PDB file of C-alpha atoms in Angstrom:
ATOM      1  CA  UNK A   1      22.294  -1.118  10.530  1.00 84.00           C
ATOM      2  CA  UNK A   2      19.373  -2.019   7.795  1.00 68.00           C
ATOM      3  CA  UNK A   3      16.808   0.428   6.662  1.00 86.00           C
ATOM      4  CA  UNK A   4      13.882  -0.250   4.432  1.00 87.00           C
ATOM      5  CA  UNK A   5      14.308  -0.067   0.704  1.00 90.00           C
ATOM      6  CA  UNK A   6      11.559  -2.002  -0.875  1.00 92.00           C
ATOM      7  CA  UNK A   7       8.011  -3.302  -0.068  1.00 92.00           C
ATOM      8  CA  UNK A   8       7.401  -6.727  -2.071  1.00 92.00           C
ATOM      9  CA  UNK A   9       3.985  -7.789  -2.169  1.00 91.00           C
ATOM     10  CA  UNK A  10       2.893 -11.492  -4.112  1.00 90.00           C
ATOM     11  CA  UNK A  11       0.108 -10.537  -6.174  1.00 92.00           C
ATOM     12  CA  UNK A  12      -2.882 -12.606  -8.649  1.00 92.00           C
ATOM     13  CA  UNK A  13      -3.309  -9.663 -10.858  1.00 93.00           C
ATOM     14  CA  UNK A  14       0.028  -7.953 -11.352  1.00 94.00           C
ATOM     15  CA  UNK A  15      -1.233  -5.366 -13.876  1.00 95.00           C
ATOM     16  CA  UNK A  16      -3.967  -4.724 -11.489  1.00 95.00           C
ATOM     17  CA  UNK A  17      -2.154  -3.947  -8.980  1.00 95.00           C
ATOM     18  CA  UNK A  18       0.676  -1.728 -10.752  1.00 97.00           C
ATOM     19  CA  UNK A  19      -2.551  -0.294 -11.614  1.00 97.00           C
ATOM     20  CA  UNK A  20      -3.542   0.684  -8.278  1.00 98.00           C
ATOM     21  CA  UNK A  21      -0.768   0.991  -6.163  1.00 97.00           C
ATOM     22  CA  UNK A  22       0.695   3.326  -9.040  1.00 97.00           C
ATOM     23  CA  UNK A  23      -2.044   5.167  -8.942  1.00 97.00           C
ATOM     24  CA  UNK A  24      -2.443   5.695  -4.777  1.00 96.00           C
ATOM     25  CA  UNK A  25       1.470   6.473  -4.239  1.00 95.00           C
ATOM     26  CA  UNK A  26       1.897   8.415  -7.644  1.00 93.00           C
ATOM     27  CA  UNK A  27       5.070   5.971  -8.377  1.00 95.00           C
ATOM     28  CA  UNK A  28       6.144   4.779 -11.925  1.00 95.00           C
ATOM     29  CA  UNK A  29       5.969   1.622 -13.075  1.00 96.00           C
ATOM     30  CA  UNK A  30       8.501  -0.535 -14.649  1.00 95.00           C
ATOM     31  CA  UNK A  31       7.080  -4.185 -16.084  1.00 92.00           C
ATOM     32  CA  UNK A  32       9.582  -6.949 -15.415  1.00 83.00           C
ATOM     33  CA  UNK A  33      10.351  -9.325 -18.187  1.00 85.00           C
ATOM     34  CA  UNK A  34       9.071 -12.080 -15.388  1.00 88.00           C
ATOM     35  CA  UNK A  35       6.035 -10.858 -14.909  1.00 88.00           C
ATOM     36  CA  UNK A  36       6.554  -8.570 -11.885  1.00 93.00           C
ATOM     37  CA  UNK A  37       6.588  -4.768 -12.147  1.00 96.00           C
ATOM     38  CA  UNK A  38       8.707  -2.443  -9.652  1.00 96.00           C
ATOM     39  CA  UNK A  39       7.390   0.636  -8.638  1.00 96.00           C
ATOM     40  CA  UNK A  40       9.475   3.513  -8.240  1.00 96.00           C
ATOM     41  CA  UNK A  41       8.981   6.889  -6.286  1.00 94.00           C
ATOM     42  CA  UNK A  42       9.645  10.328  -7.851  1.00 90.00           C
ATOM     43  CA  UNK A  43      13.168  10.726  -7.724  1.00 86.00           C
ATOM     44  CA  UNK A  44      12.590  14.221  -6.011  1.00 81.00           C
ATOM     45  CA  UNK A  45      10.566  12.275  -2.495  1.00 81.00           C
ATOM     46  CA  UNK A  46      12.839   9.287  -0.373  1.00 82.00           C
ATOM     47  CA  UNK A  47      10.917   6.531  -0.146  1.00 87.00           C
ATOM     48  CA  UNK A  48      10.862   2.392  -0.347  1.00 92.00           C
ATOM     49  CA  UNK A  49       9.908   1.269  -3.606  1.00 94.00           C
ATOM     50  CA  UNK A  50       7.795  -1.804  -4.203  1.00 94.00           C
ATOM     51  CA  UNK A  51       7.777  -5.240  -6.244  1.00 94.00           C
ATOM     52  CA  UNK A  52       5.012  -6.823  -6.852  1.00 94.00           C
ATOM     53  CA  UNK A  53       5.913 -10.389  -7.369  1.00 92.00           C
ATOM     54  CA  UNK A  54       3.145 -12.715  -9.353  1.00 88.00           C
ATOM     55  CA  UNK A  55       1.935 -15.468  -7.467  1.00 82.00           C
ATOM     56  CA  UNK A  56      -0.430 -16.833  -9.503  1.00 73.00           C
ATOM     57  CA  UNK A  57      -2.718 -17.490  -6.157  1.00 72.00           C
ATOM     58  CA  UNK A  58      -5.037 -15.047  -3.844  1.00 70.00           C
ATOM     59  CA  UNK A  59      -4.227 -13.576  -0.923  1.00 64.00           C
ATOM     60  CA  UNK A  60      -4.814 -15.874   2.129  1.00 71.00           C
ATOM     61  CA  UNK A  61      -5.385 -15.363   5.794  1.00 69.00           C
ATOM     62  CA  UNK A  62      -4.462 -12.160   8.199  1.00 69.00           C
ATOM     63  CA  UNK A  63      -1.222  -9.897   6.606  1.00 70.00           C
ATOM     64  CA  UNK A  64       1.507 -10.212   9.076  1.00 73.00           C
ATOM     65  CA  UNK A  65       3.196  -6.954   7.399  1.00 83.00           C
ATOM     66  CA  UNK A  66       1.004  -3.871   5.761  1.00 87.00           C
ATOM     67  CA  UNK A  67       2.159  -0.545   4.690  1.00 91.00           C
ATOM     68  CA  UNK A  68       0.917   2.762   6.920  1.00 93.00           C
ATOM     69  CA  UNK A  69       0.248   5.564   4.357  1.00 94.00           C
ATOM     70  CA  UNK A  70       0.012   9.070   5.430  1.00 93.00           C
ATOM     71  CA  UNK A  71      -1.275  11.803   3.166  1.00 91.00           C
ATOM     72  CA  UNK A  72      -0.032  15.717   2.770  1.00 87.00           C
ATOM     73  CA  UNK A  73      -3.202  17.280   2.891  1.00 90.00           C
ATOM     74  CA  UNK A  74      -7.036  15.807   4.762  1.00 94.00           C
ATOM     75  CA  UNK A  75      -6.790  11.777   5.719  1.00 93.00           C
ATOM     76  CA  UNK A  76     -10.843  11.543   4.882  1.00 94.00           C
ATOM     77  CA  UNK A  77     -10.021  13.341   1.509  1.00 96.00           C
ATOM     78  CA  UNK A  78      -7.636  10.414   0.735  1.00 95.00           C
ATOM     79  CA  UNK A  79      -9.216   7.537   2.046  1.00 96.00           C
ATOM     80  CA  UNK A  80     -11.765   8.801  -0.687  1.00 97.00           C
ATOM     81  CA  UNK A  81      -9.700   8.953  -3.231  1.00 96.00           C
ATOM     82  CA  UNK A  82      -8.121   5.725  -2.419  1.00 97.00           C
ATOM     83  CA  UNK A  83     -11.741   4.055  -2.327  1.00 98.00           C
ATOM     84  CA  UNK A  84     -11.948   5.934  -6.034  1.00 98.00           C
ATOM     85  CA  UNK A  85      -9.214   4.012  -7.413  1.00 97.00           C
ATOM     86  CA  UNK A  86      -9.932   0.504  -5.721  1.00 98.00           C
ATOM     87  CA  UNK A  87      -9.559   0.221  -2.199  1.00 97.00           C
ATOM     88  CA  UNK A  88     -12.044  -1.141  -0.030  1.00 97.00           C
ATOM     89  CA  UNK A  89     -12.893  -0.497   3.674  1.00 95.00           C
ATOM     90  CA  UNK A  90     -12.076  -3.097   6.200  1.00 93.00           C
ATOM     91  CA  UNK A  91     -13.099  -3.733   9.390  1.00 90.00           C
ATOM     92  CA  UNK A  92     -10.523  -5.419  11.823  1.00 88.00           C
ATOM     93  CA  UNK A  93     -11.873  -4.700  15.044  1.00 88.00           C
ATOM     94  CA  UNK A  94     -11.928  -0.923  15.155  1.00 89.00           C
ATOM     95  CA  UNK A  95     -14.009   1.048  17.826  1.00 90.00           C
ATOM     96  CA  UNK A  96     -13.740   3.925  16.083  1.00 86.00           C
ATOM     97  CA  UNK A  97     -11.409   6.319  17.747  1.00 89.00           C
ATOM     98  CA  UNK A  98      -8.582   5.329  16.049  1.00 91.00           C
ATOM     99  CA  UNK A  99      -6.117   7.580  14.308  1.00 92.00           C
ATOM    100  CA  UNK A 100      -6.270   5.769  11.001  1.00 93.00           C
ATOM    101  CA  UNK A 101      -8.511   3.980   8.397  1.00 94.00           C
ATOM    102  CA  UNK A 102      -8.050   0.515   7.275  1.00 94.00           C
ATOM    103  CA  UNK A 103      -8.559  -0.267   3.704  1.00 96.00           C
ATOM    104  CA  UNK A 104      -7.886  -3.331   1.701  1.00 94.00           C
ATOM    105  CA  UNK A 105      -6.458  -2.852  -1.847  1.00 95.00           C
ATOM    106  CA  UNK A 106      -8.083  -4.554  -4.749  1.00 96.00           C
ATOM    107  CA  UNK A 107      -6.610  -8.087  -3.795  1.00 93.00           C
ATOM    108  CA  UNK A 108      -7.434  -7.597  -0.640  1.00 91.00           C
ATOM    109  CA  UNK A 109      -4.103  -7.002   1.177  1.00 91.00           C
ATOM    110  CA  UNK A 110      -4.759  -4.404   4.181  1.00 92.00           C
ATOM    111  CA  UNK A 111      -2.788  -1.165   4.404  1.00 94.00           C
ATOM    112  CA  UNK A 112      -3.957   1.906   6.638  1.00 94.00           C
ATOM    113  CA  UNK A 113      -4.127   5.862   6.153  1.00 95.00           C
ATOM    114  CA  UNK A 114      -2.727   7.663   9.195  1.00 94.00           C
ATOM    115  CA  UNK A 115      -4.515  10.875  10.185  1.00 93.00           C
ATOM    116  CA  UNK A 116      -0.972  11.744  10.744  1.00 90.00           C
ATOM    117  CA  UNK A 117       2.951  11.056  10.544  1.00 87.00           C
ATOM    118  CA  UNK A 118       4.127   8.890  13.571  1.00 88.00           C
ATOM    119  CA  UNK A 119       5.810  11.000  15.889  1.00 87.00           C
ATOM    120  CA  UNK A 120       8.461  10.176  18.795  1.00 84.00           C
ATOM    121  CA  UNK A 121       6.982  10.563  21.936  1.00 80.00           C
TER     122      UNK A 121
END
C-alpha cells in the first residue's frame, strides 16, 4: 500500500515559487543547497509536503497532475486571497456550475479550490 507524501513540481523561478506556494498553504520553507526548496506543513496538520525542483525551463503544455486545495472557511474568500498572492484564473472549459475554481499559480501550473472536501458517496 503507497500513500502520498510529497508533491514535486519543476519550477523556472524557485524562489518565486517557495514564495507563493509558502504563502497559499502556510508551509515553511527549507532552501536546498541544489537549488530546490522543500516545503513543509505545520507539524500540528498531516499533509504531503512539496519540492520544488529547478528546471531552468517554463512550464509546457496541459498538467497531467495538479493539486485540489480546499479551504477551512468561504472557497470565494480564498480564491481571493490566492489571486492576492499570485494566482491567476484559468479557464479550462468550465460552464460554470462546477464545485471548484481553477487557478494557475505564478508559473502557470493549474491547481483548483474545492468549494468543499471530497466526500465518499
Amino acid at each position: 500500500m503507497a500513500r502520498v507524501v510529497q508533491y514535486t513540481v519543476d519550477v523556472e523561478d524557485v524562489d518565486l515559487m517557495a514564495a507563493f506556494w509558502s504563502a497559499a498553504l502556510g508551509y515553511r520553507v527549507e532552501q536546498g543547497g541544489d537549488g530546490s526548496a522543500k516545503l513543509f506543513p505545520d507539524p500540528a496538520v498531516s499533509g504531503p509536503t512539496m519540492w520544488l525542483q529547478g528546471s531552468g525551463t517554463a512550464e509546457r503544455g496541459k498538467n497531467r497532475l495538479h493539486l485540489d486545495l480546499v479551504s477551512d472557511g468561504d472557497a470565494d474568500a480564498e480564491v481571493r486571497r490566492l489571486v492576492s498572492l499570485g494566482a491567476r484564473q484559468a479557464d479550462v472549459g468550465q460552464t460554470g456550475d462546477e464545485p471548484f475554481v481553477v487557478l494557475t499559480d505564478p508559473e502557470g501550473n493549474e491547481f483548483c479550490v474545492l468549494n468543499h472536501a471530497p466526500v465518499r458517496s
